[in-house]
Short mmCIF file of C-alpha atoms in Angstrom, two decimals:
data_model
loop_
_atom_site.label_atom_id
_atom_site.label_comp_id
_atom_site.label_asym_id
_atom_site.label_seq_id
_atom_site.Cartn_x
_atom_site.Cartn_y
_atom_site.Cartn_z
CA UNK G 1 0.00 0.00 0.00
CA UNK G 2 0.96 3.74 -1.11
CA UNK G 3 2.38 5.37 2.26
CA UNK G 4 1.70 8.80 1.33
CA UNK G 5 -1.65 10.63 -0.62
CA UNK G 6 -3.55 13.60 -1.79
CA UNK G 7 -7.36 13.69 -2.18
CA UNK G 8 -7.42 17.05 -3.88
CA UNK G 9 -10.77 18.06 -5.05
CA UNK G 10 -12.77 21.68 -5.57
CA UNK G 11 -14.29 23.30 -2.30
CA UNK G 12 -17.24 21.33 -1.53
CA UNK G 13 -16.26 18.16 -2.52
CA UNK G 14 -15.90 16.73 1.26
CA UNK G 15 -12.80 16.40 1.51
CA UNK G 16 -12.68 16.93 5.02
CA UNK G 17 -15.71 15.02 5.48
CA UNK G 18 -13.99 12.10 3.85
CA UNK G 19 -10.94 12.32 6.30
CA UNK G 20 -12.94 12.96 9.55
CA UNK G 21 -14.76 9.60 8.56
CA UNK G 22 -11.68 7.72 7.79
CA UNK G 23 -10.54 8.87 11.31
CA UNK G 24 -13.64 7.83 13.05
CA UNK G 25 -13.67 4.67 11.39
CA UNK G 26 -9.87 3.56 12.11
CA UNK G 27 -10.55 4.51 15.65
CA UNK G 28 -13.12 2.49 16.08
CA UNK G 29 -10.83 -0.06 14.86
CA UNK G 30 -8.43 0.19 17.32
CA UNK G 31 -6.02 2.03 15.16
CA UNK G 32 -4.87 5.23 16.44
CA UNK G 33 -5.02 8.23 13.71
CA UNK G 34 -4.07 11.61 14.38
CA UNK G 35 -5.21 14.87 12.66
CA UNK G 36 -3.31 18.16 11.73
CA UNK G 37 -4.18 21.52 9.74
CA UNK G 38 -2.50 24.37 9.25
CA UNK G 39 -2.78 27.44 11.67
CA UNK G 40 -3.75 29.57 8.44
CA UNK G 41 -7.25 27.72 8.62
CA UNK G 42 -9.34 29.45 10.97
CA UNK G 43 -12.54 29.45 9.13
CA UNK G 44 -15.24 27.85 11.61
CA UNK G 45 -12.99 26.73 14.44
CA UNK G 46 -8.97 27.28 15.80
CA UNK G 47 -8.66 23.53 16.94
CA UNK G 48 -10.93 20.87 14.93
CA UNK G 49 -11.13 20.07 11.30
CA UNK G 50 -15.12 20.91 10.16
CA UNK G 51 -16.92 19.78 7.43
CA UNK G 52 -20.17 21.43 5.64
CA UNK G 53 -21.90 18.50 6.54
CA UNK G 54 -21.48 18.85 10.05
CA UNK G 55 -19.08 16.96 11.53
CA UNK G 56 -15.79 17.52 12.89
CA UNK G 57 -12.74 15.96 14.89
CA UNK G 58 -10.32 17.48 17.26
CA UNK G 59 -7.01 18.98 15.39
CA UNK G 60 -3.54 19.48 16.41
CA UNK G 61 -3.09 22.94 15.08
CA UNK G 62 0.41 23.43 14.02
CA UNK G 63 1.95 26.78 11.92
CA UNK G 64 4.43 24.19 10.24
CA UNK G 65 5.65 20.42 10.48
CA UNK G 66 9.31 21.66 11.64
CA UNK G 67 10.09 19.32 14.88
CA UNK G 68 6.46 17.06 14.26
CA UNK G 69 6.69 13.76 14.77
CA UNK G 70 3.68 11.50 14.77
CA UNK G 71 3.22 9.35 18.47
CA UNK G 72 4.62 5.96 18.43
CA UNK G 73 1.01 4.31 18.49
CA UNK G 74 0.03 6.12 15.34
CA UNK G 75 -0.99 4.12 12.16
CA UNK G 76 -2.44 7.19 10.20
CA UNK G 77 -1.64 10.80 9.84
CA UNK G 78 -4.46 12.62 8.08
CA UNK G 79 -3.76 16.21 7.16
CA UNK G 80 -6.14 18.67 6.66
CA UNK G 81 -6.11 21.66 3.95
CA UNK G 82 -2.56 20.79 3.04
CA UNK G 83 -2.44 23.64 0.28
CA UNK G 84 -1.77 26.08 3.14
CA UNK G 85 1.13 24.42 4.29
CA UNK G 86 4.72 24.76 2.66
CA UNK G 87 7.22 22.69 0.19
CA UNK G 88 9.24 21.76 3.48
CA UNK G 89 6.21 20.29 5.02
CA UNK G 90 5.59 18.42 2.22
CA UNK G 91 9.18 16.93 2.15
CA UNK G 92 8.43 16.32 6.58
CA UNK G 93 5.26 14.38 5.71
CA UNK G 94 7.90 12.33 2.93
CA UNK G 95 10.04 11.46 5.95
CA UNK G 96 7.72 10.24 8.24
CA UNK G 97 5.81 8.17 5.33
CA UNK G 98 9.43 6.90 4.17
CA UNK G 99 10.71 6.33 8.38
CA UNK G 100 8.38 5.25 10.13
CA UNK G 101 5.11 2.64 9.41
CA UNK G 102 2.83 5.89 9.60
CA UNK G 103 0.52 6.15 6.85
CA UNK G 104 0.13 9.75 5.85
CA UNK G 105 -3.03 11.16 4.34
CA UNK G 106 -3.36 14.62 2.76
CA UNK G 107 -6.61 16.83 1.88
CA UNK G 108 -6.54 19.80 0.17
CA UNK G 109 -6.80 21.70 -3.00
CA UNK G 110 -4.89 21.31 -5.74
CA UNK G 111 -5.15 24.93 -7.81
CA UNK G 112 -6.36 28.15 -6.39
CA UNK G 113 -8.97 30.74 -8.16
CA UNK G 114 -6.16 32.21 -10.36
CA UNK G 115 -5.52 28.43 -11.89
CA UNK G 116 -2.36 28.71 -10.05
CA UNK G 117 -1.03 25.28 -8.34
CA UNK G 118 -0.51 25.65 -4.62
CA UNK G 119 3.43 25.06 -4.11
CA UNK G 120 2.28 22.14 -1.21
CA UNK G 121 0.03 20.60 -3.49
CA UNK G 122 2.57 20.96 -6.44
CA UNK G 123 5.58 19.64 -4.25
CA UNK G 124 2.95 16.51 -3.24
CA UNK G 125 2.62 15.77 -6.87
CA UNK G 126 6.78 16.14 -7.13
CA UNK G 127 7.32 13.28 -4.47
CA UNK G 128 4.83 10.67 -5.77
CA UNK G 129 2.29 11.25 -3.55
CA UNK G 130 -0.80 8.83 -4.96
CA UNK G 131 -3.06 10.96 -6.18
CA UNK G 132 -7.32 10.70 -5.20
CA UNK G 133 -9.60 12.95 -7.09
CA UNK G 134 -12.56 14.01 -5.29
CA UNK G 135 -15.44 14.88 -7.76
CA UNK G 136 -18.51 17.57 -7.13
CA UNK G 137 -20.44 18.92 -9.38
CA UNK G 138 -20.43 22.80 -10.34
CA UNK G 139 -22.49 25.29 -8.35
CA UNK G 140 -23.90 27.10 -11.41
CA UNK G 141 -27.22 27.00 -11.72
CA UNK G 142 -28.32 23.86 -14.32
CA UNK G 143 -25.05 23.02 -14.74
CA UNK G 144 -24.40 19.48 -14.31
CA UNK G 145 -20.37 19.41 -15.47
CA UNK G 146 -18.04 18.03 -12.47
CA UNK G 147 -16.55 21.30 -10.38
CA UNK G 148 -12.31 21.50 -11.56
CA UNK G 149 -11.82 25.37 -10.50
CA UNK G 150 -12.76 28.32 -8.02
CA UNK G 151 -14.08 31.55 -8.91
CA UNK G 152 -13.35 34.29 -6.57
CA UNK G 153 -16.07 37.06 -5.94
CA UNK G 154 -15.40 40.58 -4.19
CA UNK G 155 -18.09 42.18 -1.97
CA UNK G 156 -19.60 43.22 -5.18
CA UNK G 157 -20.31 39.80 -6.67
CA UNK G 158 -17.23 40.45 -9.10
CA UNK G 159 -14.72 37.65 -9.85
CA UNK G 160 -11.21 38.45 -8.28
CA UNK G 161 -8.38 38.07 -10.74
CA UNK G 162 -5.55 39.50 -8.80
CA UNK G 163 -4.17 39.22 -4.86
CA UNK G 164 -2.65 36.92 -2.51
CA UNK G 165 -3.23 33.03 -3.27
CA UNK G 166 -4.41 32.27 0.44
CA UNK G 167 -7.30 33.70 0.59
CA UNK G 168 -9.43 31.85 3.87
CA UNK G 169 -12.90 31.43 3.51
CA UNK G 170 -15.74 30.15 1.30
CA UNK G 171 -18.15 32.53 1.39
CA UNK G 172 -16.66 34.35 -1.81
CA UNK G 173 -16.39 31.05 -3.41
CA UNK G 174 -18.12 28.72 -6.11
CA UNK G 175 -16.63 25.94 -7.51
CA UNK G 176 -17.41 25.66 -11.28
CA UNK G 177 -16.84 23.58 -14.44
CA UNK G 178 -13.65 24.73 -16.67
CA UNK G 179 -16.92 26.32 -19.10
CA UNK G 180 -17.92 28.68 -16.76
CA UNK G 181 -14.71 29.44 -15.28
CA UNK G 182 -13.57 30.25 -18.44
CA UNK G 183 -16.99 32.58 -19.15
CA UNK G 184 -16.47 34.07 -15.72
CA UNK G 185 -12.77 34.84 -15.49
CA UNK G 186 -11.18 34.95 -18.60
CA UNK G 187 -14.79 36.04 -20.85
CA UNK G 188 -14.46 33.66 -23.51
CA UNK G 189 -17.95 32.80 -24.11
CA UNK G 190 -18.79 29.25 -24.93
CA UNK G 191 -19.07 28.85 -29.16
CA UNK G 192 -21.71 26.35 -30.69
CA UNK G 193 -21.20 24.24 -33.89
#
């Protein structure tokens, strides 16, 4: 079995859903799992990893991976928004998948709202991380193409193309087909045969 993986996906495509389950259900197991996320992610709580769907899990809340090291009686890391932590992270999590018997679990996106790949997720892809796709479907309205990017809205309603690539929150968020990011962002309107 792969020691180290990324389930990237759009927002909304419970991602962290997915990895509170897989905790609760190695738990219950008898296998002890731990969960980290980054400091950066502050969004509905400081210390626990929430889903949409409402549930969550306790977090250790750490502003990098310098000096982690999993307990002894771990048999699965599970990382939370990954994207927000650094290369050298990355290349921490390698370690303890390569060291130790640890399996290490990531969740996070893959490209933010400027199509832009997050240098975490990029250096994930660098190291042979196995890769998971999680699928949802795009939040326009009608549209049933599966969700690949983010739009960014100001307080306006109109789409950011410009600023800092962490950007916390989902309230000025959709995730949308390529189609309509394409439309939305770039204005190339979609041409019929």
């Amino acid at each position: 079995m792969a020691k180290l993986h990324f389930h990237y996906g759009t927002m909304g495509s419970s991602k962290s859903a997915q990895l509170i389950i897989n905790a609760y259900n190695l738990n219950n197991q008898g296998k002890q799992t731990e969960i980290i996320k980054p400091k950066t992610d502050n969004r509905f709580s400081e210390n626990r990893v929430d889903s949409r769907v409402g549930i969550s899990a306790d977090a250790l809340v750490l502003e990098n991976l310098n000096g982690y090291a999993p307990h002894a009686d771990t048999k699965m890391l599970l990382v939370d928004e990954i994207q927000f932590f650094s290369p050298s992270d990355v290349d921490a999590l390698v370690r303890i998948a390569d060291n130790t018997p640890v399996i290490v679990m990531c969740y996070g996106l893959m490209v933010d709202s400027n199509e832009q790949i997050f240098p975490a997720s990029r250096r994930l892809i660098e190291v042979g991380a196995k890769l998971h796709s999680m699928e949802s479907m795009c939040q326009m309205p009608g549209c049933m193409h599966l969700a690949s990017h983010h739009l960014r809205f100001d307080a306006n309603g109109n789409v950011v193309r410009a600023g800092a690539q962490i950007a916390v929150g989902d309230s000025n968020y959709k995730s949308v087909c390529r189609m309509h990011y394409n439309q939305m962002y770039h204005g190339i309107s979609q041409k019929t045969k």
